CSV table of C-alpha atoms in Angstrom, one decimal:
chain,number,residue,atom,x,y,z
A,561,UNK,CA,-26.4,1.5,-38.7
A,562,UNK,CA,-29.8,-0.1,-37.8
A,563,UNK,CA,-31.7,-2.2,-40.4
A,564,UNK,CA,-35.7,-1.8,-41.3
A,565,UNK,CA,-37.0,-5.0,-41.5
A,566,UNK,CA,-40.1,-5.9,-43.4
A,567,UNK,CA,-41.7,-8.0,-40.1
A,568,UNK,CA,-45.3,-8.1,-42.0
A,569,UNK,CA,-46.3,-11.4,-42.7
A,570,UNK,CA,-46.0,-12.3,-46.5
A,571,UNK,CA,-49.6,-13.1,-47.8
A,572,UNK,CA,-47.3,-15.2,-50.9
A,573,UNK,CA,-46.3,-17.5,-47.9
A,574,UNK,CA,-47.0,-21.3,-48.3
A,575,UNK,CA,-50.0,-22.5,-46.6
A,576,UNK,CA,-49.0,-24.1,-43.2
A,577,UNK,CA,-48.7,-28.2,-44.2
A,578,UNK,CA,-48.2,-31.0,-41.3
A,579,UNK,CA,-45.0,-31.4,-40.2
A,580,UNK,CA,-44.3,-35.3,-38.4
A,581,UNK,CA,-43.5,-34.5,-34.5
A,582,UNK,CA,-39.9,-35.4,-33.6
A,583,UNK,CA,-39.2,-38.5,-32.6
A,584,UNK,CA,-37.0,-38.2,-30.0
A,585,UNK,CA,-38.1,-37.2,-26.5
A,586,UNK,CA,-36.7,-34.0,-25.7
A,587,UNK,CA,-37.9,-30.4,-23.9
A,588,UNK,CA,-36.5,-27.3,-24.8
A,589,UNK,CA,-33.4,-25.8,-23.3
A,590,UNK,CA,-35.1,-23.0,-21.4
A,591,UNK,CA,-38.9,-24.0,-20.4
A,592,UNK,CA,-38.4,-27.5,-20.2
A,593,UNK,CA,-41.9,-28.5,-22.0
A,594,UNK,CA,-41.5,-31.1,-24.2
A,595,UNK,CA,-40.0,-30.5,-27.7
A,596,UNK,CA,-42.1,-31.9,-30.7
A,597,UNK,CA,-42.4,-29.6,-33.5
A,598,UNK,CA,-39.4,-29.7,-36.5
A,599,UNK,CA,-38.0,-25.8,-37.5
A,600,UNK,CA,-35.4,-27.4,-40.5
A,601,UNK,CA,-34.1,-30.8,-41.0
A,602,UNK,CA,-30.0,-30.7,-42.5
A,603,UNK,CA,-29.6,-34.4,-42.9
A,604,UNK,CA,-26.3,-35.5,-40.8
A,605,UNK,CA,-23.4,-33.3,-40.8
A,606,UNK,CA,-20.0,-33.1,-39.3
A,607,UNK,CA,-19.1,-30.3,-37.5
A,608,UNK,CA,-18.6,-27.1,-39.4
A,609,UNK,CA,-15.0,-26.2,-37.8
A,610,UNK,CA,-13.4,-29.3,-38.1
A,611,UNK,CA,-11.2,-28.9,-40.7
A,612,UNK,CA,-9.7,-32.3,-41.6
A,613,UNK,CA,-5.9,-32.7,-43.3
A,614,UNK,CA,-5.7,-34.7,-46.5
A,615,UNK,CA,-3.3,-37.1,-44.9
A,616,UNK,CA,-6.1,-37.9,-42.4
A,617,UNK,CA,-7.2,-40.6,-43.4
A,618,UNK,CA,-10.2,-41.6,-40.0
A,619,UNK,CA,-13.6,-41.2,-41.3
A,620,UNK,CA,-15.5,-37.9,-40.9
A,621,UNK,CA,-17.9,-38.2,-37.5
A,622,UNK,CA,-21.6,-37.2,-39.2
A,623,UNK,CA,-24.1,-36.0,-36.9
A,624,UNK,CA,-27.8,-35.4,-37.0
A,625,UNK,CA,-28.3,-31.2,-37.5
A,626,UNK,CA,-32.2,-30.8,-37.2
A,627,UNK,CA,-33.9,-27.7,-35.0
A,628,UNK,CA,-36.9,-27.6,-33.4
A,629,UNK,CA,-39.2,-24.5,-31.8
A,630,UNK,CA,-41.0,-24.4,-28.6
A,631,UNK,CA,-44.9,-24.7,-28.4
A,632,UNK,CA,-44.4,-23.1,-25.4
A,633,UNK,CA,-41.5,-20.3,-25.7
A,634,UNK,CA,-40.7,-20.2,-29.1
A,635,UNK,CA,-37.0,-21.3,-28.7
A,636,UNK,CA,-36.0,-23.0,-31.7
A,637,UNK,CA,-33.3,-24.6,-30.9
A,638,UNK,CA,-31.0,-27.6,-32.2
A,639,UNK,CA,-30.6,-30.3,-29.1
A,640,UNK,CA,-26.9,-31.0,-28.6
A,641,UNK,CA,-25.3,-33.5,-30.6
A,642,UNK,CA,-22.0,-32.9,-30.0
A,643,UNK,CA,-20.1,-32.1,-26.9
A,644,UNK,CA,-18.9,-28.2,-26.3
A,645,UNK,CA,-15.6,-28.9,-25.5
A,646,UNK,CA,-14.6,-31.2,-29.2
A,647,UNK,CA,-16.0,-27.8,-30.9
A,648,UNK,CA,-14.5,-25.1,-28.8
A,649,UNK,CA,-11.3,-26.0,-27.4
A,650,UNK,CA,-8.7,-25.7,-30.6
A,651,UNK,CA,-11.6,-23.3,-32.8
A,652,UNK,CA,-10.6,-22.1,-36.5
A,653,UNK,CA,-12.9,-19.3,-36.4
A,654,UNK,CA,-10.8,-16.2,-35.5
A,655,UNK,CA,-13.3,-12.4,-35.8
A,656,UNK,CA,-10.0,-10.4,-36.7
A,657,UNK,CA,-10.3,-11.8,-40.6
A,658,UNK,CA,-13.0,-9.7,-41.1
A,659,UNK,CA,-12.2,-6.0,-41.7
A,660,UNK,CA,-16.1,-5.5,-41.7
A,661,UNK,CA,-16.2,-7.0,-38.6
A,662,UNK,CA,-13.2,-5.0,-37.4
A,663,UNK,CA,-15.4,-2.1,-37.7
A,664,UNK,CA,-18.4,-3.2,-36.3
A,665,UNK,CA,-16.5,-3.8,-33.3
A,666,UNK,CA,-14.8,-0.7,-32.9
A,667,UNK,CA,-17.8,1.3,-33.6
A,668,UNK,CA,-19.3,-0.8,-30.9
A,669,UNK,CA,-16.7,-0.2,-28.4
A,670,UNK,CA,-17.1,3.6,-28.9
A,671,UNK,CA,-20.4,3.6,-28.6
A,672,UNK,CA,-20.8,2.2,-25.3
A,673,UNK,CA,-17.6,4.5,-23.9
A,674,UNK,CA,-20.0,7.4,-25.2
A,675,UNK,CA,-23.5,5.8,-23.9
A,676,UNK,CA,-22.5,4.8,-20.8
A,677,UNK,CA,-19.2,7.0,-19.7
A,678,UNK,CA,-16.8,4.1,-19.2
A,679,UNK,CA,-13.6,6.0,-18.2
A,680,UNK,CA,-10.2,4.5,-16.5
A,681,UNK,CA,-11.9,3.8,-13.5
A,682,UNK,CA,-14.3,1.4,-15.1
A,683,UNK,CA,-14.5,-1.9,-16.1
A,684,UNK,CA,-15.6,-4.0,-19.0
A,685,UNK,CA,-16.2,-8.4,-19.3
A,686,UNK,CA,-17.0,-9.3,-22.5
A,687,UNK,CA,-17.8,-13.3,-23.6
A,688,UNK,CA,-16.5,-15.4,-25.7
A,689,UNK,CA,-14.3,-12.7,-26.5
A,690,UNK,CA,-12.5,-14.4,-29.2
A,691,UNK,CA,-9.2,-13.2,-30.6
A,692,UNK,CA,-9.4,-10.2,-29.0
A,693,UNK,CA,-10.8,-8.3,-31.8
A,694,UNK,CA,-13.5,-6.1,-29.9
A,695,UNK,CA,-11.3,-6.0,-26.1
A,696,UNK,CA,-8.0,-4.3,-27.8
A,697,UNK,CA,-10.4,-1.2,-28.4
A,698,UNK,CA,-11.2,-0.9,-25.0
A,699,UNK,CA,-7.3,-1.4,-24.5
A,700,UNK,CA,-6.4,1.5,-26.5
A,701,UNK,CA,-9.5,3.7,-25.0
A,702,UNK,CA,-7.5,3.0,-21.5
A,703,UNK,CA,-10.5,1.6,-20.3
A,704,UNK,CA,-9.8,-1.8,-17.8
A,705,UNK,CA,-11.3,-5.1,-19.4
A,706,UNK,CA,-11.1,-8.9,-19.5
A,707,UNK,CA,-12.1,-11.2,-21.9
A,708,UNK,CA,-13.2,-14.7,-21.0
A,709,UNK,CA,-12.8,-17.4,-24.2
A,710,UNK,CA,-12.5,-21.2,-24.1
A,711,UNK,CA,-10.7,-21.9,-26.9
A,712,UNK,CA,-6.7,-22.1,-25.7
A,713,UNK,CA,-5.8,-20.9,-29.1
A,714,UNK,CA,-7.8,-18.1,-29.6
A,715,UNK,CA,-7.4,-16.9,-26.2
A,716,UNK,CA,-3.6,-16.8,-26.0
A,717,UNK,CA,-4.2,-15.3,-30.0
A,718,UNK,CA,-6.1,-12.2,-27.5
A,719,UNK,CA,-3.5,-12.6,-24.8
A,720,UNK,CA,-0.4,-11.6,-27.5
A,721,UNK,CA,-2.7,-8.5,-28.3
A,722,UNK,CA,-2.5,-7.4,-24.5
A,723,UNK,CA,-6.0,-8.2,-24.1
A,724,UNK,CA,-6.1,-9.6,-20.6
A,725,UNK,CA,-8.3,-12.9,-21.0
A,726,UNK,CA,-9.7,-15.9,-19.0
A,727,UNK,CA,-9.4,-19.0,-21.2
A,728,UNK,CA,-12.5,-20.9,-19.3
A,729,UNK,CA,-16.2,-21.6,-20.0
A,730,UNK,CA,-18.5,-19.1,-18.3
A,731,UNK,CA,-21.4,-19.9,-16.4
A,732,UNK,CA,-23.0,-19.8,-13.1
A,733,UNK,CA,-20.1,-21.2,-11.1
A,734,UNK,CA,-17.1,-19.2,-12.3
A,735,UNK,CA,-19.6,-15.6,-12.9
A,736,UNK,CA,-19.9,-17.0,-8.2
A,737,UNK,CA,-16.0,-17.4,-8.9
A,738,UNK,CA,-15.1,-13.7,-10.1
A,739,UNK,CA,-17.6,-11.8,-8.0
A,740,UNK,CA,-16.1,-13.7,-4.6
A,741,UNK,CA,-12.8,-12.2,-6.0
A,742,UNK,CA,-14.4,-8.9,-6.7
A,743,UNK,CA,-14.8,-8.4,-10.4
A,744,UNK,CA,-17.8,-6.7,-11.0
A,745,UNK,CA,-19.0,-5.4,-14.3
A,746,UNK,CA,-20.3,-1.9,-15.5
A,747,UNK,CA,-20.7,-3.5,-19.1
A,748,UNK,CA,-21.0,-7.0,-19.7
A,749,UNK,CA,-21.1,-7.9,-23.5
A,750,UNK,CA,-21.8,-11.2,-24.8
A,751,UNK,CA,-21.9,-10.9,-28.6
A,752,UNK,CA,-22.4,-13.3,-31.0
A,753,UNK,CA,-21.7,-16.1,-28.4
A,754,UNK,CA,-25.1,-17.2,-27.1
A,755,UNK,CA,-26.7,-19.2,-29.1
A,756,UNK,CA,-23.3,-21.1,-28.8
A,757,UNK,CA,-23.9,-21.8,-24.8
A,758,UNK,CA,-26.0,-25.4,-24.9
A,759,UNK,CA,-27.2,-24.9,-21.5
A,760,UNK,CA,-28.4,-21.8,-21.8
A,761,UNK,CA,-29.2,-20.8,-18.0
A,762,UNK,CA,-26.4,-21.8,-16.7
A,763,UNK,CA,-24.3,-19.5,-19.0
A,764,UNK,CA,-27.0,-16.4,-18.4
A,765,UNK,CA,-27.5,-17.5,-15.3
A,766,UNK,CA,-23.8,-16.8,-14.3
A,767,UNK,CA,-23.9,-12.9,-15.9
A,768,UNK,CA,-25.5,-11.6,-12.7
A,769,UNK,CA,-22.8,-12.1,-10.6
A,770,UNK,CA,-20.4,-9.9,-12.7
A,771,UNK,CA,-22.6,-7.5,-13.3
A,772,UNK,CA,-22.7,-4.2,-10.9
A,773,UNK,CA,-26.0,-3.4,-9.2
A,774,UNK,CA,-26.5,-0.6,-12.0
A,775,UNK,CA,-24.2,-2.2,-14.8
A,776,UNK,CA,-25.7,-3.1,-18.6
A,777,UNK,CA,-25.7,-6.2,-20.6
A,778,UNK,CA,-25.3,-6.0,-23.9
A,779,UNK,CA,-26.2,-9.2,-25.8
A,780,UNK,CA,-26.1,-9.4,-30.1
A,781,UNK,CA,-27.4,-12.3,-31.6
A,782,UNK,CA,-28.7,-12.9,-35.7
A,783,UNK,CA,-32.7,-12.1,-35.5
A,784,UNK,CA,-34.7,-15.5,-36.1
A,785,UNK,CA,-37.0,-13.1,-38.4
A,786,UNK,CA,-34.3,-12.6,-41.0
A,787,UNK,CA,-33.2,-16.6,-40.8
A,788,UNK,CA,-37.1,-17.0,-41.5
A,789,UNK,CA,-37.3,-14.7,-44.5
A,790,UNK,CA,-34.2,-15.0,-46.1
A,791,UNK,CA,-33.8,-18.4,-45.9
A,792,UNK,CA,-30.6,-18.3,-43.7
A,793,UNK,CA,-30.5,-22.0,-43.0
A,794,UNK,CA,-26.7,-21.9,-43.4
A,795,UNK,CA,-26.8,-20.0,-40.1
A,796,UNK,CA,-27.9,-23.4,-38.1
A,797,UNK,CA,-24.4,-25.9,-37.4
A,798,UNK,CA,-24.2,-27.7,-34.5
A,799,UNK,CA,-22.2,-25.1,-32.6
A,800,UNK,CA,-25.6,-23.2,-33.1
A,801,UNK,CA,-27.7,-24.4,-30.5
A,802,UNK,CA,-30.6,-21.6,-30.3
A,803,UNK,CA,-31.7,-18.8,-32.8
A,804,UNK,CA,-33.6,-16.1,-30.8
A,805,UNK,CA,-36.3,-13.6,-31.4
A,806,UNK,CA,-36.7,-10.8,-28.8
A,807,UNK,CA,-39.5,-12.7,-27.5
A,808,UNK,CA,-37.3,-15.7,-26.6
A,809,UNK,CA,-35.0,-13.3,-25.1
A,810,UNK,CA,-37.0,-11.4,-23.0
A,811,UNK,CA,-38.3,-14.9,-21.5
A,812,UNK,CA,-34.6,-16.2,-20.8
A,813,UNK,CA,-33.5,-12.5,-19.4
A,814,UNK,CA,-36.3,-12.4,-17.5
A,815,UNK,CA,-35.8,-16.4,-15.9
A,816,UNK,CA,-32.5,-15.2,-14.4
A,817,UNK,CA,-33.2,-12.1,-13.0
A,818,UNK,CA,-33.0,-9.7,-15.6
A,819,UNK,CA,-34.8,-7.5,-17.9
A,820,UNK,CA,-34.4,-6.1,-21.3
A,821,UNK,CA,-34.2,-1.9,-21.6
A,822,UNK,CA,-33.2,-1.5,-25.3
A,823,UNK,CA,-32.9,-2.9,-28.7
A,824,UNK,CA,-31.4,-2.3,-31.7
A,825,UNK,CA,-31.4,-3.8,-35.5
A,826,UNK,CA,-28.1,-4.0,-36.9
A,827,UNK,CA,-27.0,-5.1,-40.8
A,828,UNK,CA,-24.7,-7.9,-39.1
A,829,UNK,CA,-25.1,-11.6,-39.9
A,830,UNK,CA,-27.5,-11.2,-42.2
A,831,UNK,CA,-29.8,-8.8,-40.0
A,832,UNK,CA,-29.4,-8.6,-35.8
A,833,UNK,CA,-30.5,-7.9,-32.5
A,834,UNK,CA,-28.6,-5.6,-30.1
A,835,UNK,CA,-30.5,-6.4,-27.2
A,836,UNK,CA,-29.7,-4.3,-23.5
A,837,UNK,CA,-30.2,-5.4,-20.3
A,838,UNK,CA,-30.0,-4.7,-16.9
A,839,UNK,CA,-30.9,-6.6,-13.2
A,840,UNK,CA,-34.7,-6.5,-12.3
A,841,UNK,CA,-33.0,-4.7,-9.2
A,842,UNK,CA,-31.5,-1.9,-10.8
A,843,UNK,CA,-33.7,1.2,-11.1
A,844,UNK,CA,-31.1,3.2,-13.2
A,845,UNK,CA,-32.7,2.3,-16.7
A,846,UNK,CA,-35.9,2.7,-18.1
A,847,UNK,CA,-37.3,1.2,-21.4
A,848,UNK,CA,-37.1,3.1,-24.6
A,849,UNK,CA,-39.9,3.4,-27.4
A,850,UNK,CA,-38.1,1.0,-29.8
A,851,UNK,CA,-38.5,-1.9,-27.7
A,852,UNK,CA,-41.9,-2.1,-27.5
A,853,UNK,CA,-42.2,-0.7,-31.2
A,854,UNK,CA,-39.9,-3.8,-32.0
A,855,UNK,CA,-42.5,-6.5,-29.6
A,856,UNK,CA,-45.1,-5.6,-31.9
A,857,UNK,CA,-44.1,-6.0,-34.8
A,858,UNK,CA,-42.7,-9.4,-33.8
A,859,UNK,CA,-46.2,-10.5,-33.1
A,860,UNK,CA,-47.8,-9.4,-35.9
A,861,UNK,CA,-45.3,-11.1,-37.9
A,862,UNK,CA,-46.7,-14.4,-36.0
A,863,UNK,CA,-43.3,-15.2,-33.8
A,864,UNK,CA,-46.0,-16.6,-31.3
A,865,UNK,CA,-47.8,-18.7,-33.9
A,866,UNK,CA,-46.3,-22.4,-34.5
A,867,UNK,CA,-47.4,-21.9,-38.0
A,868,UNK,CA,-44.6,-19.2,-38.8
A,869,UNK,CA,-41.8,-21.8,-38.4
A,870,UNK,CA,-43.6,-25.3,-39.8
A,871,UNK,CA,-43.7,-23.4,-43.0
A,872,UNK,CA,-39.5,-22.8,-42.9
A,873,UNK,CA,-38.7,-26.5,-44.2
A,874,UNK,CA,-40.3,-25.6,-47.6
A,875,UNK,CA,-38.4,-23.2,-48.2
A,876,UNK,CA,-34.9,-24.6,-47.2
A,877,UNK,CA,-35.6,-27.4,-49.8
A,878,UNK,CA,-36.7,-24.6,-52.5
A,879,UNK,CA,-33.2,-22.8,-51.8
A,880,UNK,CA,-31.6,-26.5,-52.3
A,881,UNK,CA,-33.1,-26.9,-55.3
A,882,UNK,CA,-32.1,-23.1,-56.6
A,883,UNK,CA,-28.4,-23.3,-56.3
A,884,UNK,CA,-28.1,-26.8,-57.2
A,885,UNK,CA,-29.5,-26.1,-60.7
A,886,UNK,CA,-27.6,-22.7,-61.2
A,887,UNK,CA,-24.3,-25.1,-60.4
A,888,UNK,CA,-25.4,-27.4,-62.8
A,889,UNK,CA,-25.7,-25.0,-65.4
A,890,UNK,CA,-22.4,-23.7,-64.9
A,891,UNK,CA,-20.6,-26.8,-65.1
A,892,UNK,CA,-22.6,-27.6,-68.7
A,893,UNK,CA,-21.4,-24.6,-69.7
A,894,UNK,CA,-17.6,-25.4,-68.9
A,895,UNK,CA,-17.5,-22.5,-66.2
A,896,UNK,CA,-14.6,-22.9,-63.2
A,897,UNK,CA,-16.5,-22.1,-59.9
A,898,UNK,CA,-15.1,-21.6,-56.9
A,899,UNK,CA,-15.8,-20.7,-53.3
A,900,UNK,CA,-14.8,-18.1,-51.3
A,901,UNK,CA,-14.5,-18.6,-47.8
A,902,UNK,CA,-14.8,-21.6,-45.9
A,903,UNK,CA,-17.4,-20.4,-42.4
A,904,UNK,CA,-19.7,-22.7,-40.4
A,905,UNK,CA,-22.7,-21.4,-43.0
A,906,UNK,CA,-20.7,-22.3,-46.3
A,907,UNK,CA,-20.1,-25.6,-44.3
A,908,UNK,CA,-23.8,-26.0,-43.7
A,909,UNK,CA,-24.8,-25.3,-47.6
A,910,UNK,CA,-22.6,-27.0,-48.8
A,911,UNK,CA,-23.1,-30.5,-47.2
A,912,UNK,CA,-27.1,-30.1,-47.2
A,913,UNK,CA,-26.5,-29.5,-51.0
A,914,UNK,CA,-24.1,-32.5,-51.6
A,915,UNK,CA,-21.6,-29.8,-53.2
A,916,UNK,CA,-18.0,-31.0,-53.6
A,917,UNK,CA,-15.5,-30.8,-56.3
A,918,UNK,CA,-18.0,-32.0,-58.7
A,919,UNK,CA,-19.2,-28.5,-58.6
A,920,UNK,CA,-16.4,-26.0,-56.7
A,921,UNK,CA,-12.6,-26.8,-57.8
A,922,UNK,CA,-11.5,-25.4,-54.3
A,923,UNK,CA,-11.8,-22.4,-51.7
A,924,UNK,CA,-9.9,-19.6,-50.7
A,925,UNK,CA,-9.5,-17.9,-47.5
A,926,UNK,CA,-8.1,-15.5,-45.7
A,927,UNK,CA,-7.2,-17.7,-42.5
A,928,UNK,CA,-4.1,-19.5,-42.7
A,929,UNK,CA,-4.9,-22.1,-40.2
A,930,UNK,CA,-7.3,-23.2,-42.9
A,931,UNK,CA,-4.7,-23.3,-45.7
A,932,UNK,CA,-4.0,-26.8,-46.9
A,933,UNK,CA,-7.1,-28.2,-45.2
A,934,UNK,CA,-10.0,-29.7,-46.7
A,935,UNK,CA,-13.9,-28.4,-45.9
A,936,UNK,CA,-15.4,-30.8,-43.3
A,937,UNK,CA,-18.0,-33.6,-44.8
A,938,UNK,CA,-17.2,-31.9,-48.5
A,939,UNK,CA,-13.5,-32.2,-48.4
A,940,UNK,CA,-13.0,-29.6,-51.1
A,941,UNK,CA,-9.4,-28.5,-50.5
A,942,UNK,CA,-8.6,-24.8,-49.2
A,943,UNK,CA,-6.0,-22.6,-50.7
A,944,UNK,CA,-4.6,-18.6,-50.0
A,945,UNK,CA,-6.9,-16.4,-51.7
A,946,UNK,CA,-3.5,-15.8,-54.2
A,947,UNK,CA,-5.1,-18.7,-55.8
A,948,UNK,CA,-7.7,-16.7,-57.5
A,949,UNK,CA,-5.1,-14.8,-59.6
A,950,UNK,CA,-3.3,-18.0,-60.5
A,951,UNK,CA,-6.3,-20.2,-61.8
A,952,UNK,CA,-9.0,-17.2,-63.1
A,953,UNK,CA,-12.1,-18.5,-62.4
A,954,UNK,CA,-15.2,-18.1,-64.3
A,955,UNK,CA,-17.5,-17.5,-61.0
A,956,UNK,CA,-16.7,-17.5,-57.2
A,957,UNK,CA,-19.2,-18.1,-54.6
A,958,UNK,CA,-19.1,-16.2,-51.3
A,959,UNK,CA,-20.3,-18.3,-48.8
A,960,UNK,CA,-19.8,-15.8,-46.0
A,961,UNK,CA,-22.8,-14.1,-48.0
A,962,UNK,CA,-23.0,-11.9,-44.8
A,963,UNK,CA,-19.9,-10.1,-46.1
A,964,UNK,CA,-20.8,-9.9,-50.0
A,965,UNK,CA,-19.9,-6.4,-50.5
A,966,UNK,CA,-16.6,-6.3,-48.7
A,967,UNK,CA,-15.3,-9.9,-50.2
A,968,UNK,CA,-16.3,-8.1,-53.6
A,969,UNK,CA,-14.9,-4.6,-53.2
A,970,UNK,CA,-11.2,-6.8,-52.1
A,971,UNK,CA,-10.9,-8.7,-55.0
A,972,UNK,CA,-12.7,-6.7,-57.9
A,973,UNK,CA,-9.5,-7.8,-59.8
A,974,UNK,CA,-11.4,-10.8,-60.8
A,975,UNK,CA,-13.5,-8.8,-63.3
A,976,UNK,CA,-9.9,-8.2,-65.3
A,977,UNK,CA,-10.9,-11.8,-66.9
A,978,UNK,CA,-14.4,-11.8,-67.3
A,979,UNK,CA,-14.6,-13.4,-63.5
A,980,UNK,CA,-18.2,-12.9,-61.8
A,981,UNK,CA,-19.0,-13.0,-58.2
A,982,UNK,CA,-22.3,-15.1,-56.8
A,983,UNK,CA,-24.5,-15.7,-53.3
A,984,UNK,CA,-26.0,-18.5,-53.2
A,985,UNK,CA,-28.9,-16.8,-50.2
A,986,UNK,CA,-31.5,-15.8,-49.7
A,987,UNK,CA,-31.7,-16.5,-53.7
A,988,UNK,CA,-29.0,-16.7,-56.1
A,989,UNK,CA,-27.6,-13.8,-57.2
A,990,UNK,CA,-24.7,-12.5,-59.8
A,991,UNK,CA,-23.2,-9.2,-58.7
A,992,UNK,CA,-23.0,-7.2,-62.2
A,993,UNK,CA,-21.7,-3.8,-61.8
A,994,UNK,CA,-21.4,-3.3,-58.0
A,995,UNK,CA,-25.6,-4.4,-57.8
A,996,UNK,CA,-26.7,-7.9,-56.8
A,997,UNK,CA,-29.0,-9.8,-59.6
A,998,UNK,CA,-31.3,-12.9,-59.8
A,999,UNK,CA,-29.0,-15.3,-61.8
């Protein structure tokens, strides 16, 4: 169901304030002019997957977790500080622990069947296809696929589904590699998985290759607009190398041969693009009303103005300061808090906050692989979510805040003993009733 996002520019905003050029040399990931200008500063971090043991006793590797935006392009991005392959080979994060997500996925998958008329005799990539969650639909719909994941564990997670997948990186060379064996594309999806891809052109570059001369791309990413307004800062981890606007996508699309036809808004990660794309070449598609609609109000929200992101940084440390007094409160007032979840943005919070188990006892969640491991850089130690029942806590925080409502719904038991659910973004909020309140 698409989202209306408010893309006016607030007139409450802070005043634009000068922000110290970066230090480093670097250029952006896409235009190559040189990077200067700081989007958010996170301190150093370790990465948000790596879930240590307690009997692992080697010290936690910290790294530096600061974004930047183009003066050029607009690309904010976070320059790589750690190598793909230690995040991405043996991954925790599996999409089928999400029944929300579940959902979304099916409801894609039958969309496109009805859109574009995939049938039997056609044929379906997706990447970074995960656990399988989003291919096995295609699977049951009889229409041919093949999902392409790097992670070993996740893939052969898809492969015991009967979701036929590639357990490789994708980019330029092996998109050359499949189309010299003949697989070519009517729908490519790559959802969720680009700003993941560190070297951005070589991973689009490779999509049109598999893609047939009239096929469609269908890229979904969170929208950099809703990170900007709701304070979403969570959302950048080192695994999170770019945060896009349609703007920056168009550019990238349009640097490797391909331009954008569609776009939707979708609830998803806190508010997303569904962006669709075809070759320049193909002639088959023509752009609808909503796209430009959408390029308009980007612009008058100021996505081409430096001063919409130098202004971001203010209001990370304002959200810092928010939920680190709520907690404080809490503990003076002998309340058990807890967390719910344990995701790459409750690993973010949590470490730019300096919240351990001075403040949450422990997390649940719904991932075994996680069970008996401790959050990375917090080390708060992670338990079934049968742990809720046995220790009735006052409050429990959902990090996943992107999944409030269906975290909630699951475990309304917790209201049986006067329990209370909290978000700690894009302010803190209580949920009283079924609604969502300012603490």
């Amino acid at each position: 169901m698409a989202q209306d996002l408010d893309l006016r520019p607030s007139s409450a905003a802070a005043p634009a304030r000068e922000v110290p050029l970066a230090p480093e040399a670097l250029a952006c990931a896409s235009c190559g002019a040189d990077l200067r200008v700081p989007f958010a500063d996170l301190g150093m971090q370790p990465p948000c997957e790596a879930f240590p043991l307690p009997s692992h006793f080697a010290p936690e590797t910290f790294y530096p977790l600061r974004a930047y935006v183009c003066e050029q392009c607009y690309l904010v991005q976070a320059p790589s500080a750690v190598r793909p392959e230690e995040i991405f080979t043996d991954y925790a994060y599996y999409s089928s622990y999400s029944d929300t997500w579940l959902a979304h996925a099916r409801a894609y998958c039958q969309m496109a069947i009805d859109r574009f008329g995939l049938t039997s005799d056609s044929f379906v990539v997706e990447l970074a296809s995960n656990d399988g969650y989003l291919l096995r639909n295609f699977v049951e719909f009889g229409v041919p696929c093949l999902g392409i994941e790097p992670a070993e564990n996740v893939a052969e997670a898809a492969q015991r589904q009967g979701v036929p997948t590639l357990a490789r990186f994708f980019n330029v060379a092996l998109g050359r590699e499949l189309a010299a064996e003949g697989t070519r594309a009517d729908l490519v999806a790559a959802n969720n998985v680009l700003a993941q891809c560190p070297v951005i052109h070589d991973f689009v570059g490779g999509i049109p290759h598999i893609l047939k001369p009239d096929g469609v791309l269908t890229i979904e990413v969170p929208h950099l607009v809703n990170l900007i307004q709701g304070r979403q800062f969570d959302t950048i981890y080192h695994e999170h190398f770019f945060y896009f606007s349609l703007l920056t996508l168009e550019d990238i699309l349009r640097r490797n041969g391909m331009r954008v036809i569609d776009v939707e808004e979708l609830p998803t990660h806190g508010g997303s693009l569904r962006v669709y794309a075809c070759l320049e070449s193909s002639a088959a598609h023509e752009e609808t009303e909503g796209l430009g609609a959408l390029r308009e109000r980007e612009r008058a929200y100021g996505i081409d103005r430096v001063e919409t992101y130098t202004r971001f940084q203010e209001s990370v440390v304002a959200a810092k300061r928010d939920v680190l007094e709520f907690l404080i409160r809490a503990k003076r007032d002998g309340r058990q808090v807890v967390a719910y979840g344990a995701p790459g943005k409750g690993n973010t919070l949590l470490n730019y906050c300096g919240i351990s188990t001075d403040f949450l006892d422990y997390a649940v969640d719904r991932n075994p692989w996680k069970h008996g491991r401790l959050t990375p850089g917090t080390q708060i130690p992670i338990h079934p979510t049968e742990r809720l029942r046995e220790t009735r806590p006052d409050l429990v925080v959902i990090l996943p805040w992107n999944l409030r409502d269906e975290i909630a719904d699951q475990h309304g038991y917790i209201h049986e003993w006067g329990g209370q659910f909290v978000i700690f973004l894009p302010e803190v909020m209580v949920r009283d009733g079924g609604e969502w309140r300012p603490a």
